[in-house]
GROMACS .gro file of C-alpha atoms in nm:
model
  233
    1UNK     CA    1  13.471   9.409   6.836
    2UNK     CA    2  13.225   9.562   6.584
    3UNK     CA    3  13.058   9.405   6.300
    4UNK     CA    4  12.924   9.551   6.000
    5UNK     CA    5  12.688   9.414   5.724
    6UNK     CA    6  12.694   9.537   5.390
    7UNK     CA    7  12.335   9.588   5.279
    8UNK     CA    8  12.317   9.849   5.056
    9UNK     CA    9  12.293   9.661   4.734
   10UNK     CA   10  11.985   9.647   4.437
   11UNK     CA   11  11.981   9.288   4.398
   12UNK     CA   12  11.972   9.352   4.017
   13UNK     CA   13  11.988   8.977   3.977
   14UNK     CA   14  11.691   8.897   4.201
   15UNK     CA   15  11.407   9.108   4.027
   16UNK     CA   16  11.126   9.123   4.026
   17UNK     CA   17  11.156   8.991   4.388
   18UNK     CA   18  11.408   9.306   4.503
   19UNK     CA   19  11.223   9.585   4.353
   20UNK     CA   20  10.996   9.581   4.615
   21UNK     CA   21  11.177   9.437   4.923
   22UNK     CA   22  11.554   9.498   4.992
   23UNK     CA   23  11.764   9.133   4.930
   24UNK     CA   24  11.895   9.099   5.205
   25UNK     CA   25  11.513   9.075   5.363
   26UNK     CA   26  11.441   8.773   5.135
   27UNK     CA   27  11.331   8.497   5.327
   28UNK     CA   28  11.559   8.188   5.377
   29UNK     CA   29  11.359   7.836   5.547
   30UNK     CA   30  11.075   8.139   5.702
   31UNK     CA   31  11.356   8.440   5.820
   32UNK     CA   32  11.531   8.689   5.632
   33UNK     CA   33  11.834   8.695   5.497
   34UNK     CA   34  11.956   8.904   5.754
   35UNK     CA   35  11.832   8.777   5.998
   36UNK     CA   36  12.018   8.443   5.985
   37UNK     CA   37  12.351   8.687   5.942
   38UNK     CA   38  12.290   8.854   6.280
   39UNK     CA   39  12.218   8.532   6.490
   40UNK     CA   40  12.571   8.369   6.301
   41UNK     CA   41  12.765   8.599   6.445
   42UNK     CA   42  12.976   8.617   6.738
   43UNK     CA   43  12.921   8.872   7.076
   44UNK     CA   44  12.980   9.241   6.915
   45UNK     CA   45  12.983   9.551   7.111
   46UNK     CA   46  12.763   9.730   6.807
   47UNK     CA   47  12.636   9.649   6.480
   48UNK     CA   48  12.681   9.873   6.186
   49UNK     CA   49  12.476   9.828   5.865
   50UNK     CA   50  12.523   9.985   5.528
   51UNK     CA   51  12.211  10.084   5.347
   52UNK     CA   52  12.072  10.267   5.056
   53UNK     CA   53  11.794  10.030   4.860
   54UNK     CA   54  11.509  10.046   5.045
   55UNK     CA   55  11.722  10.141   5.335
   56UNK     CA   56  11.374  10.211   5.560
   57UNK     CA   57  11.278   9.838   5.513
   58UNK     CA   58  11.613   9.738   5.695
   59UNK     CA   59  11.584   9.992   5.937
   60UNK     CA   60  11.240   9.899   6.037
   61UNK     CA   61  11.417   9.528   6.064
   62UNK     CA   62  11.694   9.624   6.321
   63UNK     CA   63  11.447   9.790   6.480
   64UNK     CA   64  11.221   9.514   6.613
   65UNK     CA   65  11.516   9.233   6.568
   66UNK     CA   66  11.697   9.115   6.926
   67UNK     CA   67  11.989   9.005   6.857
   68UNK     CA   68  12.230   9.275   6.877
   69UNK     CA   69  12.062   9.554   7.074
   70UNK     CA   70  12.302   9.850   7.021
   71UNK     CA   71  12.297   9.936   6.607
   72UNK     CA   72  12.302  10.162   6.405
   73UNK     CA   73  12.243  10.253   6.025
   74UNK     CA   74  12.478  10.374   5.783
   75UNK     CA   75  12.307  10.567   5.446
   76UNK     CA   76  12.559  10.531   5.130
   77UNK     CA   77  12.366  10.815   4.945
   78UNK     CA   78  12.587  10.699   4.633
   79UNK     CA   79  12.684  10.283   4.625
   80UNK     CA   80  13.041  10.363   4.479
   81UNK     CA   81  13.154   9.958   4.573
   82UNK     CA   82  13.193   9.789   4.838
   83UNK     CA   83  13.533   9.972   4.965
   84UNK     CA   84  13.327  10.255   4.954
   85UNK     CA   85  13.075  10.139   5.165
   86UNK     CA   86  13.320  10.004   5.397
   87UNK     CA   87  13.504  10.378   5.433
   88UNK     CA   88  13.146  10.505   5.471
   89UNK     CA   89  13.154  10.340   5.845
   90UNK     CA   90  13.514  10.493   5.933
   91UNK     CA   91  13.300  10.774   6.143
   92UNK     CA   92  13.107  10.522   6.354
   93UNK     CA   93  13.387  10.255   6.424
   94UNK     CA   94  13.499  10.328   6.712
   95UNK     CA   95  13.658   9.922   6.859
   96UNK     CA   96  14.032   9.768   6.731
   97UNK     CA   97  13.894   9.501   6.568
   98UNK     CA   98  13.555   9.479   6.319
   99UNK     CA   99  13.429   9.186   6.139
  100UNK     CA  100  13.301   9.246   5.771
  101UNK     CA  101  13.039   9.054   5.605
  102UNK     CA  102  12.800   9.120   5.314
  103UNK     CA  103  12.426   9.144   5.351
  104UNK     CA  104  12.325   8.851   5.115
  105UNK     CA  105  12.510   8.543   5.210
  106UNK     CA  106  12.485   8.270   5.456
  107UNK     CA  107  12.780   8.178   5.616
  108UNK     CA  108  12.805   7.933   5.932
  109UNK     CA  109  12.811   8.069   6.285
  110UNK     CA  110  13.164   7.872   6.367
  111UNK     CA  111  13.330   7.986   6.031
  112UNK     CA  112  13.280   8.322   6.197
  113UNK     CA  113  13.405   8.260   6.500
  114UNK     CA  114  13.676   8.138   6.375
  115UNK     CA  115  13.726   8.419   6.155
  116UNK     CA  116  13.700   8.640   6.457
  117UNK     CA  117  13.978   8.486   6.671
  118UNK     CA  118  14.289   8.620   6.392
  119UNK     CA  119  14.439   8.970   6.421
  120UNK     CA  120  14.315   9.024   6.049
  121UNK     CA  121  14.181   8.767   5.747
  122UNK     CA  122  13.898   8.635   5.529
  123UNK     CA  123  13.690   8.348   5.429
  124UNK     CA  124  13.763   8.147   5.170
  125UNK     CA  125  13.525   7.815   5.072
  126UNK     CA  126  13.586   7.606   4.753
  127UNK     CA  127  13.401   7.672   4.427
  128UNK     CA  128  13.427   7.477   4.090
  129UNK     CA  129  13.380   7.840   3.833
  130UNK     CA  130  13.658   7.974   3.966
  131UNK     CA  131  13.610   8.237   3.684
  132UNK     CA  132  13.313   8.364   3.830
  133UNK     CA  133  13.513   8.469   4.177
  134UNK     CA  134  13.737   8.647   4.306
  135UNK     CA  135  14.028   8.337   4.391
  136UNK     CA  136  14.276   8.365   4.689
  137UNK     CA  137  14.614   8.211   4.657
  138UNK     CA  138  14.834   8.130   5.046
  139UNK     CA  139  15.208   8.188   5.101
  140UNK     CA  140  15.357   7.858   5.215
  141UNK     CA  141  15.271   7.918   5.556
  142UNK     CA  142  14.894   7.976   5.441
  143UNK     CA  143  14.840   8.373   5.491
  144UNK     CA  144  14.742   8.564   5.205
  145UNK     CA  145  14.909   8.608   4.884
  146UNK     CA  146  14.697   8.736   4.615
  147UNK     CA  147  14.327   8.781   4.539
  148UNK     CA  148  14.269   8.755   4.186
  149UNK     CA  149  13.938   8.857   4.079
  150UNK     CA  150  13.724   8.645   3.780
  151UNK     CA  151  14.025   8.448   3.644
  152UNK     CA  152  14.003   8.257   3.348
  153UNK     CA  153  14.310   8.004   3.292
  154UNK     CA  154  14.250   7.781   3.644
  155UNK     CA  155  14.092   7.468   3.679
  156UNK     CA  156  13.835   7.401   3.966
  157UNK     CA  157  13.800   7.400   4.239
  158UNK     CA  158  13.944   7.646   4.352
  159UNK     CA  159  13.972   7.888   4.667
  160UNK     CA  160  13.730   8.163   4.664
  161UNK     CA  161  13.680   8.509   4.870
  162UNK     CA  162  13.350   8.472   5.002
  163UNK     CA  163  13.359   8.817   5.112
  164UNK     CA  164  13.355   8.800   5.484
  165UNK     CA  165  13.674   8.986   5.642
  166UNK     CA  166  13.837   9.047   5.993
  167UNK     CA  167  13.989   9.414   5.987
  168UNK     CA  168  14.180   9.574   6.215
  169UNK     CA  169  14.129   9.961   6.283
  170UNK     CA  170  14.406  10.055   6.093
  171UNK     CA  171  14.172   9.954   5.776
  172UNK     CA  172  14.045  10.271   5.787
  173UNK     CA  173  14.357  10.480   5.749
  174UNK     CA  174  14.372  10.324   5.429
  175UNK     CA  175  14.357  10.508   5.124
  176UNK     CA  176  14.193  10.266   4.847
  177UNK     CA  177  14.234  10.382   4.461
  178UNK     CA  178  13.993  10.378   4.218
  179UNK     CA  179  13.900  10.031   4.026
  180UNK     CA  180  13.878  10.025   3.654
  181UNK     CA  181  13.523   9.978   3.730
  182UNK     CA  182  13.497  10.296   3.878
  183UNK     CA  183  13.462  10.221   4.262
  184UNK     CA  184  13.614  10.126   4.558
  185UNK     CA  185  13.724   9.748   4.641
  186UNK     CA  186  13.709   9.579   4.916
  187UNK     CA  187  14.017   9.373   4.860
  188UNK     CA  188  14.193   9.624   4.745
  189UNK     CA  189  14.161   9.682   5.172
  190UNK     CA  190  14.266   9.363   5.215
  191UNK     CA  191  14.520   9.342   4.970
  192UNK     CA  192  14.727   9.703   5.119
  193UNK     CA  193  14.674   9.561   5.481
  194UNK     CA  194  14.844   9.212   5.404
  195UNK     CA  195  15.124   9.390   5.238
  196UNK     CA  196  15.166   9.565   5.604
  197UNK     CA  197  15.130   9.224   5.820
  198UNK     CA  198  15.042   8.831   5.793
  199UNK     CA  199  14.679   8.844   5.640
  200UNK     CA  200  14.512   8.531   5.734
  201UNK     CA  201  14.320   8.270   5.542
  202UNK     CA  202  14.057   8.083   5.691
  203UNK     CA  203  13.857   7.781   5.521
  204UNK     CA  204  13.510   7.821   5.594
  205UNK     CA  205  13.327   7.472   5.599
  206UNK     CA  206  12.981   7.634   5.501
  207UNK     CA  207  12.845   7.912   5.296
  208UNK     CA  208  12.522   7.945   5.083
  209UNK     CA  209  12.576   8.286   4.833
  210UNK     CA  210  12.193   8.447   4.716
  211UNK     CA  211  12.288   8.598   4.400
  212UNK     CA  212  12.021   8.445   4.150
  213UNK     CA  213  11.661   8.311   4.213
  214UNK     CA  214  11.857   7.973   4.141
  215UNK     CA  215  12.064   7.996   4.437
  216UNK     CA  216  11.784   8.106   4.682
  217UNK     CA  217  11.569   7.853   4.557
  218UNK     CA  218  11.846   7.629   4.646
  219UNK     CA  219  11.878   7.756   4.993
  220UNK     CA  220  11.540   7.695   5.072
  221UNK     CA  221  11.637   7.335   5.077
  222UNK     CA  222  11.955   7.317   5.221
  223UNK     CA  223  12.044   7.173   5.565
  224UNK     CA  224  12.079   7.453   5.800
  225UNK     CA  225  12.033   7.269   6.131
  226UNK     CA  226  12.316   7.305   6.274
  227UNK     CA  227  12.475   7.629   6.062
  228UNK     CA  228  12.453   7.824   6.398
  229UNK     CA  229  12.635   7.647   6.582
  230UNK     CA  230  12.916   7.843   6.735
  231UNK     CA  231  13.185   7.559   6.749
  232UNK     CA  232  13.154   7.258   6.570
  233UNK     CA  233  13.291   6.933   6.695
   0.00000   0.00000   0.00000
């Protein structure tokens, strides 16, 4: 298994901090962003890492970190979403199986394990502005249904996509359309494979998103002891 780490974003909602040093860099409790990602998750064969702001500030990073010694850097020379950045690795994948996560969230070390052990699926953690996420809704049997993205009519909490994915090979044979946004979706990956074969949903029990100077002020503070810890009792 492979992993890749979507890092190629501006942080738009982080400046001032971001125009000077890529997001997921920002320090978390005295390590980088990043660098809590890499030690969460489980054995890979190779690491793959999507770039473009201040891509030689990450690459200097994977450089000197040890976690995962085989890496390499992917440059998306034009951020067209994050399906786009995904399809950007399809060259340099070369195991069955790859775990997805993005560049600017913590997530716990077992969540991911447990991720890793189903043929294909995603995170999901509770969130009470369900309008501000992308919401997954389970088939009886608790494999994906739908994703639907920002919705307005549901009352918290809800079940949120928290954008970390197991994808088989086959993702990349995929031919994702464009959004009405103009760029390529993620789930509209995840949404094609799971209308091929069961697309799990697992319930992650932790995850801290960075998207405002709120939310990483609030991560400063939070408990992380025992976030990587592979399997939790």
């Amino acid at each position: 298994m492979e992993a890749i780490v979507l890092a190629a974003g501006q942080g738009t909602r982080l400046r001032p901090y971001t125009a000077t040093t890529p997001k997921p860099l920002l320090p978390v409790q005295g390590r980088p962003i990043l660098d809590w990602i890499l030690a969460a998750l489980p054995p890979v064969e190779r690491l793959i890492v999507v770039v473009h702001h201040l891509a030689e500030q990450i690459e200097d990073y994977l450089r000197k970190q040890r976690h995962i010694r085989h890496w390499v850097s992917v440059y998306q020379e034009q951020p067209r979403g994050t399906g786009h950045a995904l399809m950007s690795c399809r060259p340099h994948v070369a195991s069955e199986r790859c775990l997805v996560v993005n560049g600017d969230d913590l997530i716990r070390a077992a969540d991911l394990t447990r991720l890793a052990a189903v043929p294909q699926g995603l995170l999901v953690h509770p969130v009470t502005t369900p309008h501000l996420f992308g919401i997954v809704f389970r088939r009886p049997n608790g494999t994906l249904d739908r994703i639907v993205e920002k919705p307005t009519d549901l009352s918290p909490p809800q079940w949120a996509n928290i954008g970390a994915y197991l994808f088989p090979h086959r993702v990349f044979d995929l031919e994702l359309p464009l959004s009405p946004r103009g760029e390529y979706e993620i789930t509209d990956a995840v949404t094609l494979l799971a209308q091929q074969y069961p697309f799990y949903v697992v319930e992650a029990q932790g995850w801290i998103p960075i998207g405002n100077p709120e939310q990483w002020a609030a991560a400063q503070q939070a408990d992380l002891t025992r976030w990587l810890v592979r399997h939790l009792g």
